[in-house]
Amino acid sequence: MVSTAVARRSTLPGFGLTMGLTLTWLSVIILIPLAALFLKTFELSLDQFWGIVTSRRTLNALKISFGLSFAAACVNLVMGTIIVWALVRYRFPGRRLFDAIVDIPFALPTAVAGVALTQLFAQKGWLGAPLAELGIKVAFTPIGIFIAMIFIGIPFVVRTVQPVLIDLDPEIEEAAASLGANRWHTVFRVILPSLIPALLTGFALAFARAIGEYGSVIFIAGNLPNVSEIAPLLIVIRLSEFRYADATAIAVVMLVASFLIIFLINRLQRWAQARIPVH
Amino acid sequence: MSMQTGLVTSTPQLRTYAPTTDVSVAAPAPRLEIVRAEPVTARRDPRTEPGPIRLVIIALAITFLSVFVVLPLVVVFASAFSKGVVAYFAALAEPEALAAIKLTLLVAAISVTVNLVFGVIAAWAISKFEFTGKTFLITLIDLPFSVSPVISGLVFVLLFGAQGYFGPWLQAHNVHILFAVPGIALATIFVTFPFVARALIPLMQEQGTQEEEAAISLGASGLQTFFRVTLPNIKWGLLYGVLLCNARAMGEFGAVSVVSGHIRGETNTMPLLVEILYNEYQFVASFAIASLLAMLALITLVAKTILERRLDEAEVPDGD
């Protein structure tokens, strides 16, 4: 088989075949199912769609999901920066172990994380009990959702910023120092600004993940409508009530939001690329 | 994002080759060896902070990771063994538990195989040829990473459910997709779709086409070239993708939960059984199953770390 005209400058075979298979399978598994979601939404009139999305319960679920995800991503941004700084810049016992530990929220199945966090923060749990004595109830409240979202998001900031901080040219810092900048100025005026694209990308990834997160949140959330009910759970509830239209409308809002975040991340990466001098 | 950043850390031109939105992959640790190899000149170095600040930062990092990441993991095992070893193994020997383990292994085997084949094919097309729209195609392959697991399940309900587009036809022909193994497998294939392709594309792009072109010009067929030249070069990357794909396939909860129907002993995977048992206050049983999944996660992390080292070593002779 000869490569098609599209495959320029390559004498390797199989472009037509592999590209055809790729596009077919991509369409069958990803594109057609996602299209079905939008198609289903078009069966609704605009008024119906708007009615569902702006109903009190949906609106509250969306607010809880987006608001807490944003707050959790902010915590991840700050704590992620501190963790990545410690891991890259300092040497301490157990550093490599803690570096590996950062990946656990990625690797641990979400349902396992969910039951574990609930057990940990429940009223009789290892952390829940002391917190309850202080009058803070975490499990089955929005704080629980917030905690679960922090757990799930932390690797994104660390793993996005880590390679950039490692690759950062030491000469920049040395130059700043030799020009008389104190350490504080060097960190906040020289190093952090060059990490901004990576930090924002990590933030956006953590934010996006938290919005869609289901397994690690629903156990600890309490799932009280309008109070601690996240949008993905509301989709599941609507489905179990056979209210497909409602489920679909909420899903479309969430999907569009995550597409916007992808778009934003793409922009960020291009911006980052433009800032990095060519090697 | 994360997986890709890690895989190609050593090649600056590739690290940013395409924006990705992988929001679920375990990211490889960057090349710590290199960092460690640099002489530690902390004391006189203008590139570090005063001692007390360093201590505070390290303490914050360790405390945060211990409380938020290590402790939940410890709770899983502590709860699983809270009534002793006998209760633990008794819980795992329950028919329901065994059925869930079997189903999980079956679904993972199906979805890993399917995604392995697709991943290799897609990576060949994307990395060995030039064409317009390549970045867009990669973005499409990445889509499942940015879709909520619940939505990943929902789309299949909309297609195959009783009120779905193909629902009436399926019912008329007595084909069961939803609330049965095919639906669970489809949802799992959807969420694990990008893993293998994502692990291979940067690696194969970096390796270029010279070796394959040489093989072809010496008279090898396309398949011979792939199996004798390409495959040996990408075997660690391939294994890496399969590893992450498998971990996610076995652990997937949201998507599977939507399409499974929770039929006891039939359509419950391990994560779903964790949920059911937990909601029934059977904590030991729930955490016993959860501990198996947690061990899977830990083994995956260790294997991943080893593979990353292999991948890094494989890159060194190419000049770095």
Coordinates of C-alpha atoms in Angstrom, one line a residue:
Chain A
M1 CA 0.0 0.0 0.0
V2 CA 1.3 3.4 -1.0
S3 CA 0.9 6.4 1.3
T4 CA -1.7 8.8 0.2
A5 CA -0.9 12.3 -1.0
V6 CA -1.6 13.7 2.4
A7 CA 1.3 11.9 3.9
R8 CA 4.1 14.0 2.5
R9 CA 7.7 13.2 2.9
S10 CA 7.2 9.7 4.2
T11 CA 7.8 6.5 2.3
L12 CA 6.4 4.4 5.1
P13 CA 3.3 2.4 4.3
G14 CA 0.0 2.2 6.1
F15 CA -1.0 5.8 6.4
G16 CA -4.4 5.4 4.6
L17 CA -5.2 2.2 6.5
T18 CA -4.2 3.4 10.0
M19 CA -5.7 6.9 9.6
G20 CA -8.9 5.3 8.3
L21 CA -9.1 2.9 11.3
T22 CA -8.2 5.7 13.7
L23 CA -10.9 8.0 12.5
T24 CA -13.5 5.3 12.3
W25 CA -12.8 4.0 15.8
L26 CA -12.6 7.5 17.2
S27 CA -16.0 8.3 15.7
V28 CA -17.6 5.1 17.0
I29 CA -16.3 5.3 20.5
I30 CA -16.0 9.0 21.2
L31 CA -17.5 11.3 18.6
I32 CA -20.8 9.7 17.9
P33 CA -21.7 9.1 21.6
L34 CA -20.8 12.7 22.4
A35 CA -22.8 13.9 19.4
A36 CA -25.8 11.9 20.8
L37 CA -25.6 14.1 23.9
F38 CA -25.9 17.3 21.9
L39 CA -28.5 15.8 19.5
K40 CA -30.6 14.8 22.5
T41 CA -30.4 18.4 23.8
F42 CA -31.7 19.8 20.5
E43 CA -34.9 17.8 21.1
L44 CA -35.5 20.4 23.8
S45 CA -36.8 23.8 23.0
L46 CA -34.7 26.7 24.2
D47 CA -37.2 27.5 26.9
Q48 CA -37.2 23.9 28.2
F49 CA -33.5 23.8 28.2
W50 CA -33.3 27.1 30.0
G51 CA -36.0 26.0 32.5
I52 CA -34.0 22.9 33.4
V53 CA -30.7 24.6 33.7
T54 CA -32.0 27.5 35.8
S55 CA -34.2 25.5 38.0
R56 CA -33.3 26.0 41.6
R57 CA -31.9 22.5 42.2
T58 CA -29.8 22.4 39.0
L59 CA -28.5 25.9 39.5
N60 CA -27.4 25.1 43.1
A61 CA -25.8 21.9 42.0
L62 CA -23.8 23.8 39.3
K63 CA -22.9 26.5 41.8
I64 CA -21.7 23.9 44.3
S65 CA -19.7 22.0 41.7
F66 CA -18.1 25.1 40.1
G67 CA -17.6 27.1 43.2
L68 CA -16.1 24.4 45.3
S69 CA -13.9 23.2 42.4
F70 CA -12.6 26.7 42.0
A71 CA -11.9 27.0 45.7
A72 CA -10.2 23.6 45.8
A73 CA -8.1 24.4 42.7
C74 CA -6.9 27.6 44.5
V75 CA -5.8 25.5 47.5
N76 CA -4.1 23.1 45.1
L77 CA -2.4 26.0 43.4
V78 CA -0.8 27.3 46.6
M79 CA -0.1 23.9 48.2
G80 CA 1.0 22.5 44.8
T81 CA 3.6 25.3 44.5
I82 CA 4.9 24.7 48.0
I83 CA 5.1 20.9 47.4
V84 CA 6.8 21.2 44.0
W85 CA 9.3 23.7 45.5
A86 CA 10.2 21.4 48.3
L87 CA 10.5 18.4 45.9
V88 CA 12.6 20.2 43.3
R89 CA 14.7 22.6 45.3
Y90 CA 15.4 20.9 48.6
R91 CA 16.9 17.6 49.7
F92 CA 15.2 16.0 52.7
P93 CA 14.8 12.4 53.9
G94 CA 12.0 10.6 52.1
R95 CA 11.9 13.2 49.3
R96 CA 11.7 10.5 46.5
L97 CA 9.0 8.7 48.4
F98 CA 6.9 11.9 48.8
D99 CA 7.5 12.6 45.1
A100 CA 5.9 9.2 44.3
I101 CA 3.1 9.8 46.8
V102 CA 1.9 12.8 44.8
D103 CA 0.7 10.4 42.2
I104 CA -1.6 8.5 44.6
P105 CA -4.7 10.6 43.9
F106 CA -4.2 9.8 40.2
A107 CA -3.8 6.1 40.7
L108 CA -6.3 5.4 43.5
P109 CA -9.7 4.5 42.1
T110 CA -12.1 7.3 42.9
A111 CA -14.6 5.1 44.8
V112 CA -11.7 3.9 47.1
A113 CA -10.7 7.5 47.7
G114 CA -14.3 8.4 48.4
V115 CA -14.9 5.8 51.0
A116 CA -11.5 6.3 52.6
L117 CA -11.9 10.1 52.9
T118 CA -15.4 9.6 54.3
Q119 CA -14.1 7.2 56.9
L120 CA -11.3 9.5 57.8
F121 CA -13.4 12.6 58.2
A122 CA -16.6 11.0 59.6
Q123 CA -17.5 12.0 63.1
K124 CA -15.7 9.0 64.6
G125 CA -12.9 9.1 62.1
W126 CA -9.2 9.7 62.8
L127 CA -9.5 13.3 61.7
G128 CA -13.2 13.7 61.9
A129 CA -13.3 13.1 65.7
P130 CA -10.8 15.8 66.7
L131 CA -12.3 18.2 64.2
A132 CA -15.8 17.5 65.6
E133 CA -14.5 18.5 69.0
L134 CA -13.5 21.8 67.5
G135 CA -17.0 22.1 66.2
I136 CA -16.1 21.5 62.6
K137 CA -18.2 18.9 60.7
V138 CA -16.5 17.8 57.5
A139 CA -18.1 14.6 56.3
F140 CA -21.6 15.1 54.8
T141 CA -21.2 18.8 54.4
P142 CA -19.9 21.0 51.6
I143 CA -16.5 21.1 53.4
G144 CA -16.3 17.3 52.7
I145 CA -16.8 18.0 49.0
F146 CA -14.1 20.6 49.2
I147 CA -11.6 18.2 50.9
A148 CA -12.3 15.5 48.3
M149 CA -11.7 18.0 45.5
I150 CA -8.4 19.1 47.0
F151 CA -7.3 15.4 47.2
I152 CA -8.1 14.7 43.6
G153 CA -6.5 17.9 42.2
I154 CA -3.2 18.1 44.0
P155 CA -1.1 16.0 41.4
F156 CA -2.2 18.3 38.5
V157 CA -0.4 21.4 39.8
V158 CA 2.6 19.5 41.0
R159 CA 3.1 17.5 37.9
T160 CA 2.6 20.4 35.5
V161 CA 4.9 22.8 37.3
Q162 CA 7.6 20.2 38.3
P163 CA 9.3 19.8 34.9
V164 CA 9.2 23.5 34.2
L165 CA 10.9 24.3 37.6
I166 CA 13.5 21.6 37.0
D167 CA 14.3 23.0 33.5
L168 CA 14.4 26.6 34.7
D169 CA 17.8 28.1 33.8
P170 CA 19.8 28.6 37.0
E171 CA 21.6 31.5 35.4
I172 CA 18.5 33.7 35.5
E173 CA 18.4 33.4 39.3
E174 CA 22.2 33.9 39.6
A175 CA 21.9 37.0 37.5
A176 CA 19.1 38.4 39.6
A177 CA 21.1 37.7 42.7
S178 CA 24.3 39.2 41.4
L179 CA 22.4 42.3 40.3
G180 CA 21.5 42.8 43.9
A181 CA 18.0 41.3 44.1
N182 CA 17.3 39.7 47.4
R183 CA 16.0 36.1 47.5
W184 CA 12.4 37.3 48.0
H185 CA 12.6 39.5 44.9
T186 CA 14.2 36.8 42.9
V187 CA 11.5 34.3 43.8
F188 CA 8.5 36.5 43.3
R189 CA 9.8 38.7 40.5
V190 CA 11.9 36.3 38.5
I191 CA 11.1 32.7 39.2
L192 CA 7.3 32.7 39.8
P193 CA 6.5 34.8 36.8
S194 CA 8.3 32.2 34.6
L195 CA 6.2 29.5 36.2
I196 CA 2.9 31.3 35.6
P197 CA 1.8 29.4 32.5
A198 CA 2.5 26.1 34.1
L199 CA 0.8 27.2 37.3
L200 CA -2.3 28.3 35.5
T201 CA -2.4 25.1 33.4
G202 CA -2.1 23.0 36.5
F203 CA -4.8 25.1 38.1
A204 CA -7.1 24.7 35.1
L205 CA -6.5 20.9 35.0
A206 CA -7.3 20.6 38.7
F207 CA -10.4 22.8 38.3
A208 CA -11.7 20.8 35.4
R209 CA -11.1 17.5 37.1
A210 CA -12.9 18.6 40.3
I211 CA -15.9 19.8 38.3
G212 CA -16.5 16.4 36.7
E213 CA -15.4 14.4 39.7
Y214 CA -17.9 11.9 41.0
G215 CA -16.5 8.9 42.8
S216 CA -14.3 10.5 45.4
V217 CA -16.9 13.2 46.2
I218 CA -20.3 11.5 46.5
F219 CA -19.5 9.4 49.6
I220 CA -18.3 12.4 51.7
A221 CA -20.8 14.9 50.3
G222 CA -24.0 14.1 52.1
N223 CA -25.8 14.8 48.8
L224 CA -28.4 17.1 50.3
P225 CA -30.3 18.8 47.4
N226 CA -29.3 22.5 47.1
V227 CA -26.7 22.2 49.9
S228 CA -24.2 19.4 49.1
E229 CA -25.4 17.9 45.8
I230 CA -22.8 18.2 43.0
A231 CA -23.8 18.5 39.4
P232 CA -22.6 15.0 38.3
L233 CA -24.7 13.4 41.0
L234 CA -27.7 15.3 39.9
I235 CA -27.2 13.9 36.4
V236 CA -27.2 10.4 37.9
I237 CA -30.3 11.1 40.0
R238 CA -32.2 12.5 37.0
L239 CA -31.2 9.4 35.0
S240 CA -32.5 7.1 37.7
E241 CA -35.8 9.0 37.6
F242 CA -35.8 8.5 33.8
R243 CA -35.7 12.3 33.3
Y244 CA -33.2 12.0 30.4
A245 CA -33.8 15.5 29.2
D246 CA -32.8 17.0 32.5
A247 CA -29.8 14.8 32.8
T248 CA -28.7 15.7 29.3
A249 CA -29.2 19.4 29.8
I250 CA -27.0 19.5 32.9
A251 CA -24.4 17.3 31.1
V252 CA -24.3 19.7 28.2
V253 CA -23.7 22.7 30.4
M254 CA -20.8 20.8 32.2
L255 CA -19.4 19.6 28.9
V256 CA -19.4 23.0 27.3
A257 CA -17.7 24.3 30.5
S258 CA -15.0 21.7 30.2
F259 CA -14.5 22.4 26.5
L260 CA -14.0 26.0 27.4
I261 CA -11.4 25.0 29.9
I262 CA -9.6 22.8 27.3
F263 CA -9.6 25.8 25.0
L264 CA -8.1 27.9 27.8
I265 CA -5.4 25.4 28.5
N266 CA -4.5 25.2 24.9
R267 CA -4.1 28.9 24.8
L268 CA -2.1 28.8 27.9
Q269 CA 0.3 26.3 26.5
R270 CA 0.7 28.3 23.3
W271 CA 1.5 31.3 25.5
A272 CA 4.0 29.3 27.5
Q273 CA 5.6 28.1 24.3
A274 CA 5.9 31.6 23.0
R275 CA 7.6 32.6 26.2
I276 CA 10.2 29.9 26.2
P277 CA 13.2 30.8 24.2
V278 CA 14.0 28.4 21.4
H279 CA 16.6 25.8 22.6
Chain B
M1 CA -1.0 16.8 30.2
S2 CA 0.8 15.2 33.1
M3 CA 1.7 11.9 31.4
Q4 CA 2.9 13.7 28.4
T5 CA 5.0 16.2 30.3
G6 CA 6.7 13.4 32.1
L7 CA 7.4 11.2 29.2
V8 CA 9.2 13.8 27.2
T9 CA 10.8 15.8 29.9
S10 CA 14.2 15.4 28.3
T11 CA 13.2 16.8 25.0
P12 CA 12.2 20.5 25.2
Q13 CA 11.0 20.7 21.7
L14 CA 8.6 17.9 22.3
R15 CA 7.4 18.7 25.7
T16 CA 5.1 21.4 24.5
Y17 CA 4.3 19.7 21.2
A18 CA 0.6 19.6 21.8
P19 CA -1.6 20.9 24.5
T20 CA -3.3 18.1 26.2
T21 CA -6.0 17.9 28.8
D22 CA -5.3 14.6 30.3
V23 CA -7.0 15.0 33.6
S24 CA -6.7 11.6 34.9
V25 CA -3.4 10.0 34.1
A26 CA -0.9 9.3 36.7
A27 CA 2.0 11.4 35.8
P28 CA 5.5 10.0 35.8
A29 CA 8.0 11.5 38.1
P30 CA 10.4 13.8 36.3
R31 CA 13.9 12.7 35.8
L32 CA 15.1 12.9 39.3
E33 CA 18.4 11.2 38.6
I34 CA 19.6 14.2 36.6
V35 CA 18.6 16.6 39.3
R36 CA 20.3 14.5 41.9
A37 CA 23.4 14.2 39.9
E38 CA 24.0 17.9 40.2
P39 CA 26.2 18.8 43.0
V40 CA 24.3 20.1 46.0
T41 CA 25.7 23.4 46.8
A42 CA 22.9 24.6 49.0
R43 CA 25.0 26.5 51.5
R44 CA 26.7 29.2 49.5
D45 CA 24.2 29.1 46.6
P46 CA 22.2 32.3 45.9
R47 CA 19.6 30.0 44.5
T48 CA 18.1 28.9 47.8
E49 CA 16.2 30.2 50.8
P50 CA 17.3 30.8 54.4
G51 CA 17.2 27.6 56.5
P52 CA 14.1 28.3 58.5
I53 CA 12.0 29.1 55.4
R54 CA 13.3 25.9 53.9
L55 CA 12.2 24.0 56.9
V56 CA 8.7 25.5 56.9
I57 CA 8.2 24.7 53.2
I58 CA 9.4 21.1 53.6
A59 CA 7.2 20.7 56.7
L60 CA 4.1 22.1 54.9
A61 CA 4.7 19.9 51.9
I62 CA 5.2 16.7 54.1
T63 CA 2.2 17.5 56.3
F64 CA -0.1 18.2 53.5
L65 CA 0.8 15.1 51.6
S66 CA 0.6 13.0 54.7
V67 CA -2.8 14.2 55.8
F68 CA -4.5 14.4 52.4
V69 CA -2.9 11.6 50.5
V70 CA -1.2 9.1 52.8
L71 CA -3.7 9.0 55.6
P72 CA -6.7 8.0 53.3
L73 CA -4.6 5.2 51.9
V74 CA -3.8 4.0 55.4
V75 CA -7.4 4.2 56.4
V76 CA -8.3 1.8 53.6
F77 CA -6.1 -1.0 55.0
A78 CA -6.8 -0.2 58.6
S79 CA -10.5 -0.5 58.0
A80 CA -10.2 -3.6 55.9
F81 CA -8.3 -5.4 58.7
S82 CA -10.2 -3.8 61.6
K83 CA -12.0 -7.1 62.4
G84 CA -9.0 -9.2 61.8
V85 CA -7.4 -11.2 59.0
V86 CA -10.1 -13.9 59.0
A87 CA -12.9 -11.4 58.4
Y88 CA -10.9 -9.8 55.7
F89 CA -10.4 -12.9 53.7
A90 CA -14.0 -14.1 54.4
A91 CA -15.2 -10.8 52.9
L92 CA -13.1 -11.4 49.8
A93 CA -14.3 -15.0 49.5
E94 CA -18.0 -13.9 49.3
P95 CA -19.6 -15.0 45.9
E96 CA -20.5 -11.4 45.3
A97 CA -16.9 -10.3 45.8
L98 CA -15.6 -13.0 43.5
A99 CA -18.1 -12.2 40.8
A100 CA -17.1 -8.5 41.0
I101 CA -13.4 -9.4 40.8
K102 CA -14.1 -11.6 37.8
L103 CA -16.2 -9.0 36.0
T104 CA -13.5 -6.3 36.7
L105 CA -10.8 -8.5 35.2
L106 CA -12.9 -9.3 32.2
V107 CA -13.8 -5.7 31.5
A108 CA -10.2 -4.6 32.0
A109 CA -9.0 -7.3 29.6
I110 CA -11.5 -6.3 26.9
S111 CA -10.8 -2.5 27.2
V112 CA -7.1 -2.8 27.5
T113 CA -6.9 -5.1 24.4
V114 CA -9.1 -2.8 22.3
N115 CA -7.3 0.4 23.4
L116 CA -3.9 -1.3 22.8
V117 CA -4.7 -2.1 19.2
F118 CA -6.3 1.3 18.6
G119 CA -3.5 3.1 20.4
V120 CA -0.8 1.5 18.3
I121 CA -2.7 2.2 15.1
A122 CA -3.4 5.8 16.0
A123 CA 0.1 6.4 17.1
W124 CA 1.5 5.0 13.8
A125 CA -0.8 7.3 11.8
I126 CA -0.1 10.4 13.9
S127 CA 3.6 10.1 14.6
K128 CA 5.0 8.6 11.4
F129 CA 3.3 10.9 8.9
E130 CA 2.8 14.6 8.4
F131 CA -0.7 15.9 7.9
T132 CA -2.8 18.9 8.6
G133 CA -5.0 18.8 11.6
K134 CA -2.7 16.6 13.6
T135 CA -3.0 18.7 16.8
F136 CA -6.8 18.7 16.5
L137 CA -6.9 14.9 16.1
I138 CA -4.8 14.5 19.2
T139 CA -7.2 16.9 21.1
L140 CA -10.1 14.6 20.0
I141 CA -8.3 11.5 21.2
D142 CA -7.8 13.3 24.5
L143 CA -11.4 14.3 24.9
P144 CA -12.4 11.5 27.3
F145 CA -9.9 12.9 29.8
S146 CA -11.9 16.1 30.1
V147 CA -15.3 14.6 30.1
S148 CA -16.9 13.8 33.5
P149 CA -17.1 10.1 34.1
V150 CA -20.8 10.4 34.7
I151 CA -21.2 12.0 31.3
S152 CA -19.1 9.2 29.7
G153 CA -21.7 6.8 31.0
L154 CA -24.6 9.0 30.2
V155 CA -23.8 9.1 26.4
F156 CA -24.1 5.3 26.2
V157 CA -27.5 5.5 28.0
L158 CA -28.6 8.0 25.4
L159 CA -27.5 5.6 22.7
F160 CA -28.5 2.2 24.0
G161 CA -31.0 2.9 26.8
A162 CA -34.8 2.1 26.5
Q163 CA -35.4 5.7 25.4
G164 CA -32.1 5.9 23.6
Y165 CA -31.5 6.2 19.8
F166 CA -30.8 2.5 19.3
G167 CA -32.9 1.3 22.3
P168 CA -36.0 0.2 20.5
W169 CA -34.0 -1.7 17.9
L170 CA -31.9 -3.4 20.5
Q171 CA -35.0 -4.4 22.4
A172 CA -36.7 -5.8 19.3
H173 CA -33.6 -7.9 18.6
N174 CA -33.1 -8.9 22.3
V175 CA -29.6 -7.5 22.4
H176 CA -28.5 -6.3 25.8
I177 CA -25.9 -3.6 26.0
L178 CA -26.9 -1.4 28.9
F179 CA -27.0 -3.0 32.3
A180 CA -24.8 -5.8 30.9
V181 CA -21.2 -6.5 30.2
P182 CA -21.1 -4.8 26.7
G183 CA -22.2 -1.5 28.2
I184 CA -19.7 -1.7 31.0
A185 CA -17.0 -2.5 28.5
L186 CA -18.0 0.3 26.2
A187 CA -18.0 2.9 29.0
T188 CA -14.6 1.7 30.2
I189 CA -13.2 1.8 26.7
F190 CA -14.4 5.4 26.4
V191 CA -12.8 6.6 29.6
T192 CA -9.5 4.7 29.0
F193 CA -9.4 5.6 25.3
P194 CA -6.4 8.0 25.3
F195 CA -4.0 6.2 27.5
V196 CA -2.0 4.0 25.1
A197 CA -2.1 6.4 22.2
R198 CA -1.0 9.2 24.5
A199 CA 2.0 7.2 25.8
L200 CA 3.1 6.2 22.3
I201 CA 2.7 9.4 20.3
P202 CA 5.4 11.5 21.9
L203 CA 7.8 8.5 22.0
M204 CA 7.3 7.6 18.3
Q205 CA 7.5 11.2 17.2
E206 CA 10.8 11.5 18.9
Q207 CA 12.1 8.3 17.3
G208 CA 11.3 9.6 13.8
T209 CA 11.0 7.4 10.8
Q210 CA 14.5 6.7 9.7
E211 CA 14.8 3.2 11.0
E212 CA 11.5 2.2 9.5
E213 CA 12.4 3.8 6.2
A214 CA 15.6 1.9 6.2
A215 CA 13.8 -1.3 6.8
I216 CA 11.3 -0.6 4.0
S217 CA 14.1 0.3 1.6
L218 CA 15.8 -3.0 2.4
G219 CA 12.6 -4.8 1.3
A220 CA 10.7 -5.4 4.5
S221 CA 7.0 -5.3 4.4
G222 CA 5.0 -2.8 6.4
L223 CA 4.0 -5.4 9.1
Q224 CA 7.5 -6.8 9.2
T225 CA 8.8 -3.3 9.7
F226 CA 6.4 -2.6 12.5
F227 CA 7.0 -5.9 14.4
R228 CA 10.8 -6.0 13.9
V229 CA 11.7 -2.4 14.0
T230 CA 9.0 -0.2 15.6
L231 CA 7.7 -2.5 18.3
P232 CA 11.1 -3.2 19.9
N233 CA 11.6 0.5 20.1
I234 CA 8.3 1.3 21.7
K235 CA 7.8 -1.7 23.9
W236 CA 8.4 0.2 27.2
G237 CA 6.2 3.1 26.2
L238 CA 3.6 0.6 25.1
L239 CA 3.8 -1.2 28.5
Y240 CA 3.5 2.2 30.2
G241 CA 0.3 3.0 28.4
V242 CA -1.2 -0.4 29.0
L243 CA -0.3 -0.1 32.7
L244 CA -2.1 3.2 33.1
C245 CA -5.0 2.1 30.9
N246 CA -5.4 -1.1 33.0
A247 CA -5.3 0.8 36.3
R248 CA -8.0 3.2 35.2
A249 CA -10.1 0.4 33.6
M250 CA -10.2 -1.6 36.8
G251 CA -10.8 1.4 39.0
E252 CA -13.4 3.3 36.9
F253 CA -16.4 4.1 38.9
G254 CA -18.6 7.0 37.6
A255 CA -19.0 5.9 34.0
V256 CA -19.5 2.2 34.9
S257 CA -21.9 3.2 37.7
V258 CA -24.2 4.9 35.2
V259 CA -24.4 2.0 32.7
S260 CA -24.2 -1.0 35.0
G261 CA -27.6 -1.1 36.6
H262 CA -26.0 -2.5 39.8
I263 CA -27.4 -6.0 39.3
R264 CA -25.9 -8.0 42.2
G265 CA -23.5 -10.7 41.3
E266 CA -23.9 -9.8 37.6
T267 CA -23.0 -6.3 36.7
N268 CA -21.1 -5.0 39.7
T269 CA -17.5 -4.3 39.2
M270 CA -15.1 -4.0 42.2
P271 CA -15.5 -0.2 42.6
L272 CA -19.3 -0.6 42.4
L273 CA -19.3 -3.3 45.0
V274 CA -17.2 -1.0 47.3
E275 CA -20.0 1.5 47.0
I276 CA -22.8 -0.9 47.6
L277 CA -21.2 -2.5 50.6
Y278 CA -20.2 0.8 52.1
N279 CA -23.8 2.1 51.8
E280 CA -25.0 -1.1 53.5
Y281 CA -22.6 -0.3 56.4
Q282 CA -20.6 -3.5 55.6
F283 CA -17.4 -1.6 56.2
V284 CA -15.0 -4.5 56.5
A285 CA -16.2 -6.0 53.3
S286 CA -16.3 -2.7 51.5
F287 CA -12.7 -1.8 52.5
A288 CA -11.5 -5.4 51.8
I289 CA -12.5 -4.9 48.1
A290 CA -11.2 -1.3 48.3
S291 CA -7.8 -2.6 49.6
L292 CA -7.4 -4.8 46.5
L293 CA -8.0 -1.7 44.3
A294 CA -5.6 0.3 46.5
M295 CA -2.9 -2.4 46.1
L296 CA -3.5 -2.3 42.4
A297 CA -2.9 1.4 42.5
L298 CA 0.3 1.0 44.5
I299 CA 1.7 -1.7 42.3
T300 CA 0.8 0.4 39.2
L301 CA 2.7 3.3 40.8
V302 CA 5.8 1.2 41.5
A303 CA 5.8 -0.4 38.0
K304 CA 5.3 3.0 36.5
T305 CA 8.3 4.4 38.3
I306 CA 10.4 1.5 37.1
L307 CA 9.2 1.9 33.5
E308 CA 9.9 5.6 33.6
R309 CA 13.5 4.8 34.4
R310 CA 13.6 2.4 31.5
L311 CA 12.2 5.0 29.2
D312 CA 14.7 7.6 30.3
E313 CA 17.6 5.2 29.9
A314 CA 16.3 4.3 26.4
E315 CA 16.4 7.9 25.5
V316 CA 20.0 8.5 26.6
P317 CA 21.8 7.0 23.6
D318 CA 19.9 9.3 21.3
G319 CA 22.0 12.1 22.6
D320 CA 20.7 14.2 25.4

